[in-house]
CSV table of C-alpha atoms and ligand atoms in Angstrom, one decimal:
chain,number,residue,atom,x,y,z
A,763,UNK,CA,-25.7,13.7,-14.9
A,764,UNK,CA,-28.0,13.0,-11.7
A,765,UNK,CA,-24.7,13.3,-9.2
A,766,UNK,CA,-22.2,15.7,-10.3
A,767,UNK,CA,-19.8,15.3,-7.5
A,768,UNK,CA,-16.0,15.8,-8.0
A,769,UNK,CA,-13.2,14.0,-6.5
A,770,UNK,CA,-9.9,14.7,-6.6
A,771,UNK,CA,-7.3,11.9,-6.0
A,772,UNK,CA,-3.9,12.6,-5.9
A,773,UNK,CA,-1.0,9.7,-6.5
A,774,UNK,CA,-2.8,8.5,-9.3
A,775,UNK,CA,0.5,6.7,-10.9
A,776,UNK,CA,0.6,4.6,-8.2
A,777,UNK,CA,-1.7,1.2,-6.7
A,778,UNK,CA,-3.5,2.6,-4.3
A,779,UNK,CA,-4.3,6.2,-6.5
A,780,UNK,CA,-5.2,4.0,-9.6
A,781,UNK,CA,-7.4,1.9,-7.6
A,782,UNK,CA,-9.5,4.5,-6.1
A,783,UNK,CA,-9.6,6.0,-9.6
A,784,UNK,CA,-11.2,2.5,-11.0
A,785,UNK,CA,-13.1,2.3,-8.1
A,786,UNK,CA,-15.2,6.0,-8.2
A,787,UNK,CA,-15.6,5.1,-11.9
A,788,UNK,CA,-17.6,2.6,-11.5
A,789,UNK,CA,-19.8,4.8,-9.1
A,790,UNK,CA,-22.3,6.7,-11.5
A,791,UNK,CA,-22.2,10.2,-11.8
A,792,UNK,CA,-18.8,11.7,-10.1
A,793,UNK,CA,-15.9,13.1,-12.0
A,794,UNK,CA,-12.7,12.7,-10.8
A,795,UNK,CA,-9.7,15.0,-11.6
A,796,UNK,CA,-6.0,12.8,-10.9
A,797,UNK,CA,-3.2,14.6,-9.8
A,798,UNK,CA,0.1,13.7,-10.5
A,799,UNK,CA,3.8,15.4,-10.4
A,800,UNK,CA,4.9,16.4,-13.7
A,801,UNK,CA,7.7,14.0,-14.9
A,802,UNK,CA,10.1,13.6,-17.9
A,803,UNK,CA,9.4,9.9,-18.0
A,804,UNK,CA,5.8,9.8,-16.8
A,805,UNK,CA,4.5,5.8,-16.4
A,806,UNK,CA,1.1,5.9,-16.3
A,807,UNK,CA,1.1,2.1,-16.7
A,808,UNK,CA,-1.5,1.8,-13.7
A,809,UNK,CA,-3.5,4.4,-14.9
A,810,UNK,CA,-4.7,2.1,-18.8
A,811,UNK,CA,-8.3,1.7,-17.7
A,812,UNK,CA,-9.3,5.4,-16.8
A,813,UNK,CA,-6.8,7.4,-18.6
A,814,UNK,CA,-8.7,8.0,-20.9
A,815,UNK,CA,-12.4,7.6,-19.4
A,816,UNK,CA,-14.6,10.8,-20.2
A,817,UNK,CA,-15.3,11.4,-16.6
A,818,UNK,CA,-10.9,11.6,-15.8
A,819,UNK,CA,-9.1,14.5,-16.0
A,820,UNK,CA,-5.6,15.0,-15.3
A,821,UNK,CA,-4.1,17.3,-13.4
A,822,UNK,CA,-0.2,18.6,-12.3
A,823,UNK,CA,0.2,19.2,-8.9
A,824,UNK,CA,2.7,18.9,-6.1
A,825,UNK,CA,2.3,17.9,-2.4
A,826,UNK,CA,5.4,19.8,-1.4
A,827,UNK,CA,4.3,23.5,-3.5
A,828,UNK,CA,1.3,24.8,-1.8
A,829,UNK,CA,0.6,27.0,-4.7
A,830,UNK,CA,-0.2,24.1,-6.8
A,831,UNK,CA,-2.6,22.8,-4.1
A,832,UNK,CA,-4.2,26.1,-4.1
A,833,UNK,CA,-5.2,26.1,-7.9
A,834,UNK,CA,-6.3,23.4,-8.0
A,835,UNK,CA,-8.9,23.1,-5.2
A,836,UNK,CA,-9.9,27.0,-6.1
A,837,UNK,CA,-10.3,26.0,-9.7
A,838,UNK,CA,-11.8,22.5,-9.6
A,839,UNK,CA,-14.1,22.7,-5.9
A,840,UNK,CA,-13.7,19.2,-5.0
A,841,UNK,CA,-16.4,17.6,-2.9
A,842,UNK,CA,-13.8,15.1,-1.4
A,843,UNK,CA,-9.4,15.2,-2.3
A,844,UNK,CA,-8.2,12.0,-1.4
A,845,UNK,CA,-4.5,12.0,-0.9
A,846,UNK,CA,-2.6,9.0,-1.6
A,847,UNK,CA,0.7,10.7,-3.3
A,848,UNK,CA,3.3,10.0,-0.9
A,849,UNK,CA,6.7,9.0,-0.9
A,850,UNK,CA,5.7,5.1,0.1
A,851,UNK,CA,8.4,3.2,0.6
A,852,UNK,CA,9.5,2.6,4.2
A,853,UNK,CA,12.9,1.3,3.4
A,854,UNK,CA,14.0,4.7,1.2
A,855,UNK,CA,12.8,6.8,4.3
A,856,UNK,CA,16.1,6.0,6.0
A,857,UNK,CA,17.8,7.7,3.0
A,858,UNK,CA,15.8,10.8,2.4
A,859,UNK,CA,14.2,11.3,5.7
A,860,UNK,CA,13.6,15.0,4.7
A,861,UNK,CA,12.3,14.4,1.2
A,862,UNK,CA,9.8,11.9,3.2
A,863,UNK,CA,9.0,14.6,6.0
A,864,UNK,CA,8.4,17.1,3.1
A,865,UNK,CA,5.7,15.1,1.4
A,866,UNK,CA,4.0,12.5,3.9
A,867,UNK,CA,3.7,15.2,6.5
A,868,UNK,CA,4.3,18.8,5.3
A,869,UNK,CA,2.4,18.0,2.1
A,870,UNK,CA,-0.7,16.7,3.9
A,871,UNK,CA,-0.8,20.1,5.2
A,872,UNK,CA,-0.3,21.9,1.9
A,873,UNK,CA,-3.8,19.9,1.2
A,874,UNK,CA,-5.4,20.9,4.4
A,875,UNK,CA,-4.5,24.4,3.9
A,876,UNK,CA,-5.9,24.8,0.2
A,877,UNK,CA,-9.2,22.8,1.5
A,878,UNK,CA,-9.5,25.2,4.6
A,879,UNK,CA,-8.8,28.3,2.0
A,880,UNK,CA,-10.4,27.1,-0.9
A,881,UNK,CA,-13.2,24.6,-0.4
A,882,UNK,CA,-13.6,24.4,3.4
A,883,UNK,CA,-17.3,21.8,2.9
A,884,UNK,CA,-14.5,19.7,0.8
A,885,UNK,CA,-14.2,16.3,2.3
A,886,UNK,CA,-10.4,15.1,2.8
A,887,UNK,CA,-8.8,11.9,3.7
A,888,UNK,CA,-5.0,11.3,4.2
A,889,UNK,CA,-3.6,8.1,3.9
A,890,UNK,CA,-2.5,6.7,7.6
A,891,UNK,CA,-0.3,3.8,7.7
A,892,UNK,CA,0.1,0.5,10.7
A,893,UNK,CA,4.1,1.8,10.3
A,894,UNK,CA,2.8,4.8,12.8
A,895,UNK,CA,2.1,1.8,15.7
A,896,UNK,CA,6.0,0.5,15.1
A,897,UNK,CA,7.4,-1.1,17.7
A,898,UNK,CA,3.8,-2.7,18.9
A,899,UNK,CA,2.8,-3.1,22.5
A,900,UNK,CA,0.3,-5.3,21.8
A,901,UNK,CA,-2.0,-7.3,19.3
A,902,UNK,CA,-4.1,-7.3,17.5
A,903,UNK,CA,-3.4,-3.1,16.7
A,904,UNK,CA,-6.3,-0.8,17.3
A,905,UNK,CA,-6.9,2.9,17.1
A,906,UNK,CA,-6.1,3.0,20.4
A,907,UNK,CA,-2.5,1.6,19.9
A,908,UNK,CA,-0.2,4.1,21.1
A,909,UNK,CA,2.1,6.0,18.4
A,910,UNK,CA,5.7,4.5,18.1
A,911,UNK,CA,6.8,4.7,14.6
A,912,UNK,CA,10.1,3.0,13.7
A,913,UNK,CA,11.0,4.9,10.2
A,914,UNK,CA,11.4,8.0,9.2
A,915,UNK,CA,8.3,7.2,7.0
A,916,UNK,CA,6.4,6.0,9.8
A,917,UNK,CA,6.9,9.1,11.8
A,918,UNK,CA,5.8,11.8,9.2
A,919,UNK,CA,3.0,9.7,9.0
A,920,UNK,CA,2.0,10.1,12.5
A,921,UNK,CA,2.9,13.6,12.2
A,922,UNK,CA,0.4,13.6,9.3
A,923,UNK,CA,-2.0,12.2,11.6
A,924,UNK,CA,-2.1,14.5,14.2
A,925,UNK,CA,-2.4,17.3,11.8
A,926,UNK,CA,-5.2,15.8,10.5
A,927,UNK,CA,-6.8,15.5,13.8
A,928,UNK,CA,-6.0,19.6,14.6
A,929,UNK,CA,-7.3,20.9,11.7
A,930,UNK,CA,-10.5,18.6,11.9
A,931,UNK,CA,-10.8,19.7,15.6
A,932,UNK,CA,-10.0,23.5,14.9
A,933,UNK,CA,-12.0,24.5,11.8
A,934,UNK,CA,-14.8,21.9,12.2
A,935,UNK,CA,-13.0,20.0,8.5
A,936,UNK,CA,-14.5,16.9,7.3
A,937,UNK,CA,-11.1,15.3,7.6
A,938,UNK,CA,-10.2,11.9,8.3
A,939,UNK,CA,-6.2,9.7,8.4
A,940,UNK,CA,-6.9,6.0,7.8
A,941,UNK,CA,-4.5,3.6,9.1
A,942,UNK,CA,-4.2,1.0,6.6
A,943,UNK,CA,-2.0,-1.5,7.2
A,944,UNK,CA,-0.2,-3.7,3.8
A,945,UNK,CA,-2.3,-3.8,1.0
A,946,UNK,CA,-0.8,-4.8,-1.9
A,947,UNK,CA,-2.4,-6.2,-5.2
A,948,UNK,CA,-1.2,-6.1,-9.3
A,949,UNK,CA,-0.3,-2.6,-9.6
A,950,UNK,CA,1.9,-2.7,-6.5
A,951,UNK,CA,5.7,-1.4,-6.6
A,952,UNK,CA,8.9,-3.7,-7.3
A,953,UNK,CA,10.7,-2.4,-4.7
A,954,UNK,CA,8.3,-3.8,-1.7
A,955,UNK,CA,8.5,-7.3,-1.0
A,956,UNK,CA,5.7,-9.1,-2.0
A,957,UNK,CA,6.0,-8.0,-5.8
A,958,UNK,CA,9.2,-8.5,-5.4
A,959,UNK,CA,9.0,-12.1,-4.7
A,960,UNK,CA,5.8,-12.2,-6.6
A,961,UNK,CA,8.0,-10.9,-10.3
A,962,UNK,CA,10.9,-13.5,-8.9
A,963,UNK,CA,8.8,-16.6,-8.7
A,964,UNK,CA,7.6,-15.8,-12.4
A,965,UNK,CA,10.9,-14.9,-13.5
A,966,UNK,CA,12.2,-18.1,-11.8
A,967,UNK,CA,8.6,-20.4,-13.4
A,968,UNK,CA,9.7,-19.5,-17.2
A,969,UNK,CA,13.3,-20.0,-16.3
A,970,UNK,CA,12.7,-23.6,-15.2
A,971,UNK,CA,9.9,-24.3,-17.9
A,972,UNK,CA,12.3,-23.0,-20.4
A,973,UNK,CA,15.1,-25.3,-18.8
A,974,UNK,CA,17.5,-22.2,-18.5
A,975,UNK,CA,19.7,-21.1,-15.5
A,976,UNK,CA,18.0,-18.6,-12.7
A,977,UNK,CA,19.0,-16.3,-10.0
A,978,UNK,CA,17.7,-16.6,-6.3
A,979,UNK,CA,15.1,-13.9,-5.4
A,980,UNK,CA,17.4,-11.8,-2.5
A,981,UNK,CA,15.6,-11.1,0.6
A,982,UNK,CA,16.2,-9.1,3.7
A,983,UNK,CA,14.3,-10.1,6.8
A,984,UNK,CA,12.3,-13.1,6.6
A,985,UNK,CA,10.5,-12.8,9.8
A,986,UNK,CA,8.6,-9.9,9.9
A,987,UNK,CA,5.4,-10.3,10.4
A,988,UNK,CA,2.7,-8.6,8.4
A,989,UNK,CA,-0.8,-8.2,7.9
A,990,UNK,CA,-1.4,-8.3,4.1
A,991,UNK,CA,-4.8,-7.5,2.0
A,992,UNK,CA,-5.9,-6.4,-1.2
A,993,UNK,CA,-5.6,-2.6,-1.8
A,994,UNK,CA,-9.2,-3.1,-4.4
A,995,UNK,CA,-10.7,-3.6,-0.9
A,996,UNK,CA,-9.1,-1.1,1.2
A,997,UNK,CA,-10.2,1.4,-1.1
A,998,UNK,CA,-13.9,0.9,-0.7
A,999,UNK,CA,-13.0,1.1,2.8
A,1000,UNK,CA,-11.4,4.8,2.3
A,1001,UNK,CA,-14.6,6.0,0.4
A,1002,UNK,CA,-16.9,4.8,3.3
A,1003,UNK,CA,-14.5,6.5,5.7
A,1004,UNK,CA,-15.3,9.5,3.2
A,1005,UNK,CA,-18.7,9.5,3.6
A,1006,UNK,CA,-20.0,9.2,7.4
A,1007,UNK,CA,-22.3,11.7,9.3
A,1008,UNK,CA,-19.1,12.6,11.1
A,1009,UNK,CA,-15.8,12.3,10.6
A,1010,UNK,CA,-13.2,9.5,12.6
A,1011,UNK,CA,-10.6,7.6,11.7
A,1012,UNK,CA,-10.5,4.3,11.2
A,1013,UNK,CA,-8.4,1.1,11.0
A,1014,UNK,CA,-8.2,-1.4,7.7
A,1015,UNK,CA,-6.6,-4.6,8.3
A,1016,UNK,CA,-7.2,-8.2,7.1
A,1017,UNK,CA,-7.0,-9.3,11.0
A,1018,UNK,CA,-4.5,-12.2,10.1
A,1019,UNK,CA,-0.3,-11.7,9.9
A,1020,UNK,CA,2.2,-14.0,8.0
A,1021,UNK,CA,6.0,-13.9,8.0
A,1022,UNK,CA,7.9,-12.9,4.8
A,1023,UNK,CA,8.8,-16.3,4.7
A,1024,UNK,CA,5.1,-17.8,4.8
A,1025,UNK,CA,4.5,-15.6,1.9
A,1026,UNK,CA,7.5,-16.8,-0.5
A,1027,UNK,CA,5.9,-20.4,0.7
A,1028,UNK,CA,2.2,-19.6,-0.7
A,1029,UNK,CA,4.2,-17.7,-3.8
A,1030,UNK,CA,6.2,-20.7,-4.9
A,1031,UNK,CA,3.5,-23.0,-4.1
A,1032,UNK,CA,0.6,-21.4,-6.4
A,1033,UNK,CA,3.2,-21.5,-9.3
A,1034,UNK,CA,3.4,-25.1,-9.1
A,1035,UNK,CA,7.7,-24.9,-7.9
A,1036,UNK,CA,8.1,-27.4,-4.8
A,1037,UNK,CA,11.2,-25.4,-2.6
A,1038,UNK,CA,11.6,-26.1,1.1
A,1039,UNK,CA,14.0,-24.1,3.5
A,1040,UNK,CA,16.8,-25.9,4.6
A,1041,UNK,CA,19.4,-25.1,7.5
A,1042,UNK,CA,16.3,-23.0,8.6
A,1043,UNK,CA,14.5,-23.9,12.5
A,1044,UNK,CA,11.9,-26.5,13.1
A,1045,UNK,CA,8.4,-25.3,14.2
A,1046,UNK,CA,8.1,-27.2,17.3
A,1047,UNK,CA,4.4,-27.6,19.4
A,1048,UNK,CA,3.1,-24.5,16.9
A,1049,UNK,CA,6.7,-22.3,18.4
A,1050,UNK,CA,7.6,-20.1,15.4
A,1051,UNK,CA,11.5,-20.5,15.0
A,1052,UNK,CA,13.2,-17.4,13.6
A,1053,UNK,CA,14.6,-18.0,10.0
A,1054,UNK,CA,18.5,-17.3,10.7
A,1055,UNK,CA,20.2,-15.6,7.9
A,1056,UNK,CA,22.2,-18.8,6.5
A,1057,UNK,CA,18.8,-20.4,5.7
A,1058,UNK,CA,18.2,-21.0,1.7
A,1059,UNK,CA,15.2,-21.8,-0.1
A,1060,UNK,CA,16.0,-24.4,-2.4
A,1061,UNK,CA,14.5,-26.0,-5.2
A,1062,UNK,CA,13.2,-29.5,-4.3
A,1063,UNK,CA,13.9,-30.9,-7.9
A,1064,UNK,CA,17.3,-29.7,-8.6
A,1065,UNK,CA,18.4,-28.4,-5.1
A,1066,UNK,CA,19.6,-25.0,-6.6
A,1067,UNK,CA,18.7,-21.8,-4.1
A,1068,UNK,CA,15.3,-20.0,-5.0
A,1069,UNK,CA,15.5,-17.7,-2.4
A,1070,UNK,CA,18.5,-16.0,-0.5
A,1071,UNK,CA,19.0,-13.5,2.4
A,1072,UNK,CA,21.2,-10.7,1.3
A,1073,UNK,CA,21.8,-8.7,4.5
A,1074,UNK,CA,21.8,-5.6,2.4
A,1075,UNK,CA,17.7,-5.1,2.1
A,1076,UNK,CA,17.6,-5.4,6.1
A,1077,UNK,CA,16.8,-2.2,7.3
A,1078,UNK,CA,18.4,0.3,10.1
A,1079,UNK,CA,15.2,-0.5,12.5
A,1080,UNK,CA,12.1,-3.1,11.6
A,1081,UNK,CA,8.9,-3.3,12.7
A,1082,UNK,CA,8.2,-6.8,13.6
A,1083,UNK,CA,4.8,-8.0,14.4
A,1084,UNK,CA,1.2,-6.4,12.2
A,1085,UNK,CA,-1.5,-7.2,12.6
A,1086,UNK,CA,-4.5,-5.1,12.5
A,1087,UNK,CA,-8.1,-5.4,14.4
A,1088,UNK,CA,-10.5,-4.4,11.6
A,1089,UNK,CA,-13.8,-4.5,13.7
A,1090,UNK,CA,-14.7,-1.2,13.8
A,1091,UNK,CA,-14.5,-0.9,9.9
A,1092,UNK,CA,-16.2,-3.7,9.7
A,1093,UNK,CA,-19.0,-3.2,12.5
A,1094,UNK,CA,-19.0,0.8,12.0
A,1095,UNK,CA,-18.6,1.4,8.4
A,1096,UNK,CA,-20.1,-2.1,7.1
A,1097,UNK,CA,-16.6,-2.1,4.9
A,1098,UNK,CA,-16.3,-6.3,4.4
A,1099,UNK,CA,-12.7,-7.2,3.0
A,1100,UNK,CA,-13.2,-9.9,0.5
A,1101,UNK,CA,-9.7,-11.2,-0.8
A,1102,UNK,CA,-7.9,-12.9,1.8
A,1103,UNK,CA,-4.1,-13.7,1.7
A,1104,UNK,CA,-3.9,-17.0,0.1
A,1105,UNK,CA,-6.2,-15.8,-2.8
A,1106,UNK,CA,-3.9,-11.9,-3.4
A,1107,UNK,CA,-1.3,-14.1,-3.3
A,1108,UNK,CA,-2.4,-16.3,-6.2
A,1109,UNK,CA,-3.8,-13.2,-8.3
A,1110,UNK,CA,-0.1,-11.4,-7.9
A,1111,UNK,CA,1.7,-14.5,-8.9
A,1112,UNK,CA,-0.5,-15.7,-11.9
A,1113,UNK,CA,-0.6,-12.3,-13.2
A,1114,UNK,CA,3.3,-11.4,-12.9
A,1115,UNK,CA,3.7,-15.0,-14.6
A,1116,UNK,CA,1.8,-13.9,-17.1
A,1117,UNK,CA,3.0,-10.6,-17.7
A,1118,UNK,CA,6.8,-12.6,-17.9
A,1119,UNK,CA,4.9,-14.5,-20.7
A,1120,UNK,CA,4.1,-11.9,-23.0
A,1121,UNK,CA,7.0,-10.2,-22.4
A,1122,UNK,CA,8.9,-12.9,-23.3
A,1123,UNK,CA,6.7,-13.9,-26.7
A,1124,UNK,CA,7.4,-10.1,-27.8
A,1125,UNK,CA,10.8,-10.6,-27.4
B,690,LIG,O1,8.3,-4.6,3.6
B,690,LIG,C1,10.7,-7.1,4.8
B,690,LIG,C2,10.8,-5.7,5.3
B,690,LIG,O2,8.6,-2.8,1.9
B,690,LIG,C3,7.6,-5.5,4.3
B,690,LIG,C4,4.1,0.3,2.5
B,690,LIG,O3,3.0,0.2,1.7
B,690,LIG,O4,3.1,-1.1,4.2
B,690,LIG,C5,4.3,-1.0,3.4
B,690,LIG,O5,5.4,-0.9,4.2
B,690,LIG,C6,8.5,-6.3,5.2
B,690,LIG,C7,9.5,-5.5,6.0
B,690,LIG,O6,6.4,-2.9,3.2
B,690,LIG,C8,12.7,-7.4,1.8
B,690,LIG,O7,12.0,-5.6,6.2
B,690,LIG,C9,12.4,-8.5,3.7
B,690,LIG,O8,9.6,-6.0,7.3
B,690,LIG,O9,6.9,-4.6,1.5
B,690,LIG,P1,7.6,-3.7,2.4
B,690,LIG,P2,6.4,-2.1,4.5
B,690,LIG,O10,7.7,-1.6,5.0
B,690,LIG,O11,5.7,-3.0,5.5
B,690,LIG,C10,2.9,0.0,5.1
B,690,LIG,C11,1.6,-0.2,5.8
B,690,LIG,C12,3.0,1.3,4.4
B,690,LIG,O12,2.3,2.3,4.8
B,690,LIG,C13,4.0,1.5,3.4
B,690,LIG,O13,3.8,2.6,2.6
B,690,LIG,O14,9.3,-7.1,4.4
B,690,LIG,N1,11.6,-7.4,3.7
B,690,LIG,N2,13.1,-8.5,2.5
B,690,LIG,C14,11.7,-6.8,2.6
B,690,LIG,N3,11.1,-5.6,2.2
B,690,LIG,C15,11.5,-5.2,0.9
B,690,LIG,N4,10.9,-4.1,0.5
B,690,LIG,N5,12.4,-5.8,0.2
B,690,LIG,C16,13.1,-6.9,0.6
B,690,LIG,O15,13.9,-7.5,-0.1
């Protein structure tokens, strides 16, 4: 092997870990070693193309017990640990603020700790996130937006952050917190919105080709604005981050924002279902009109509701407006997004309508 190099990613169950997995595997030479949390009903579902790769190895660890952190970077002497276990769903944080606390910040300095005792030359990046700017003072967000994070998962992310930057600062660490705003892609969660509505609109496109009855897709807030890419490109962007003569964080954005409502639009739409929004505002001389909560997404056909607000998914506190100045990344680290919105958008929903397909043929 000419480079022998090992990485160790943790959060390998989920997109973002599974995708930086695939990605260093298809760099010659390194061997990466994936952590994840030992489980009774382990899904390695994202995890089919590496699992079993001869240049994988998996690993048990936990952000929140140091001791795990400790073996592992003593035993294995990573060259780089990229961190992307987390607890990573804003709208839980609300509910187990301390079990977020505990592994978004706490944990990132469990890593920093077994790095700084272990394998201080090792190279570390923690996974930032556009929830740290919150309640935005201006557009589009830099990384010299100001911290003002809305959730508790947007605040242990800061806190992350500026842990990050001490330990860089005070033992000279290759260490660097990315702040990557939405990035979503095949292998992303049910539980955040666009698979969510990407999973509906296939649900709802066999339903209707099948002539059988559907339920709406139930939404929270329609008008939150986010910036949305492809998390196959952001993590290119994390390994350049990774490998700079010095260490600086950096921003990773797509530089354009949508509603949650543009995005059930471009969903439906690239599935062939005609829907429009009715008791909903007019957009008047280019003036976005909030989407009130009575609006409906109906079915142009048959008139039945494809999409409904269910005041239940709105959250204590939202963050409204993202979107993200990428020109650094771009301009710095010659990182070049290459999947824009309309095109993840069509990849989710032709894949999740295709995965509804084979599900229902083995049925
Ligand atoms: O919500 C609204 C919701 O849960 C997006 C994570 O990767 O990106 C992600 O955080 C927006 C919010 O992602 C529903 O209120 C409406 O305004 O998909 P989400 P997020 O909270 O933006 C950042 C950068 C991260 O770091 C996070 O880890 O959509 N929304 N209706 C809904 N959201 C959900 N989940 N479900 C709904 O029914």
């Amino acid at each position: 092997m000419i480079n022998s190099q090992k990485v160790l990613v943790t959060g390998i169950t989920g997109q973002d870990g599974a995708n930086m997995c695939e990605y260093l595997l298809r760099i010659p030479g390194y061997k990466i070693y994936g952590m994840v949390r030992r489980s009774s009903n382990p899904n390695f579902k994202n995890c089919e193309a590496f699992i079993n790769n001869d240049r994988f190895q998996l690993v048990y660890g936990d952000l929140t017990d140091s001791t795990s952190l400790d073996n592992l970077v003593r035993e294995i002497q990573p060259d780089y640990f990229i961190n992307f276990a987390a607890n990573s769903f804003v709208g839980c944080s609300w509910d187990m603020p301390q079990q977020v606390f505990n592994t978004n910040a706490l944990g990132v300095i469990n890593c920093l700790e077994a790095i700084k005792k272990f394998q201080p030359e090792c190279r570390f990046y923690s996974a930032g996130s556009s929830e740290e700017f919150g309640d935005v003072d201006y557009f589009p967000q830099d990384m010299k937006h100001p911290i003002k994070p809305r959730s508790p998962y947007g605040a242990a992310k800061a806190a992350a952050r500026h842990i990050v930057k001490v330990y860089r600062e005070s033992y000279e660490m290759y260490a660097v917190h990315g702040i990557l705003f939405n990035h979503e892609g095949t292998k992303r969660g049910e539980e955040f919105v666009t698979r969510k509505i990407t999973k509906g609109v296939a649900r709802i496109y066999h339903a209707i080709k099948n002539k059988k009855s559907f339920e709406s897709i139930k939404l929270g807030n329609l008008n939150a604005k986010r910036d949305w890419s492809d998390s196959e490109d952001f993590v290119e962007g994390v390994w350049l981050m990774l490998n700079q003569d010095k260490p600086r964080d950096f921003v990773l954005a797509s530089g354009q924002t949508h509603t949650i409502a543009d995005f059930v639009n471009c969903a439906f739409a690239h599935a062939g279902i005609k829907g429009e929004w009715i008791e909903a505002g007019e957009d008047v001389h280019g003036q976005y009109v909030p989407i009130p909560q009575s609006a409906k997404f109906i079915h142009k056909e048959t008139n039945k509701p494809l999409v409904e607000i269910d005041p239940k998914f709105f959250r204590p506190a939202e963050v409204n407006l993202l979107l993200g100045d990428p020109t650094e990344a771009i301009t710095k680290l010659g990182w070049k997004p290459k999947i824009p919105f309309d095109k993840l958008v069509k990849k989710m929903v032709a894949w999740d309508i295709n995965e509804a397909e084979k599900k229902a043929d083995s049925t």
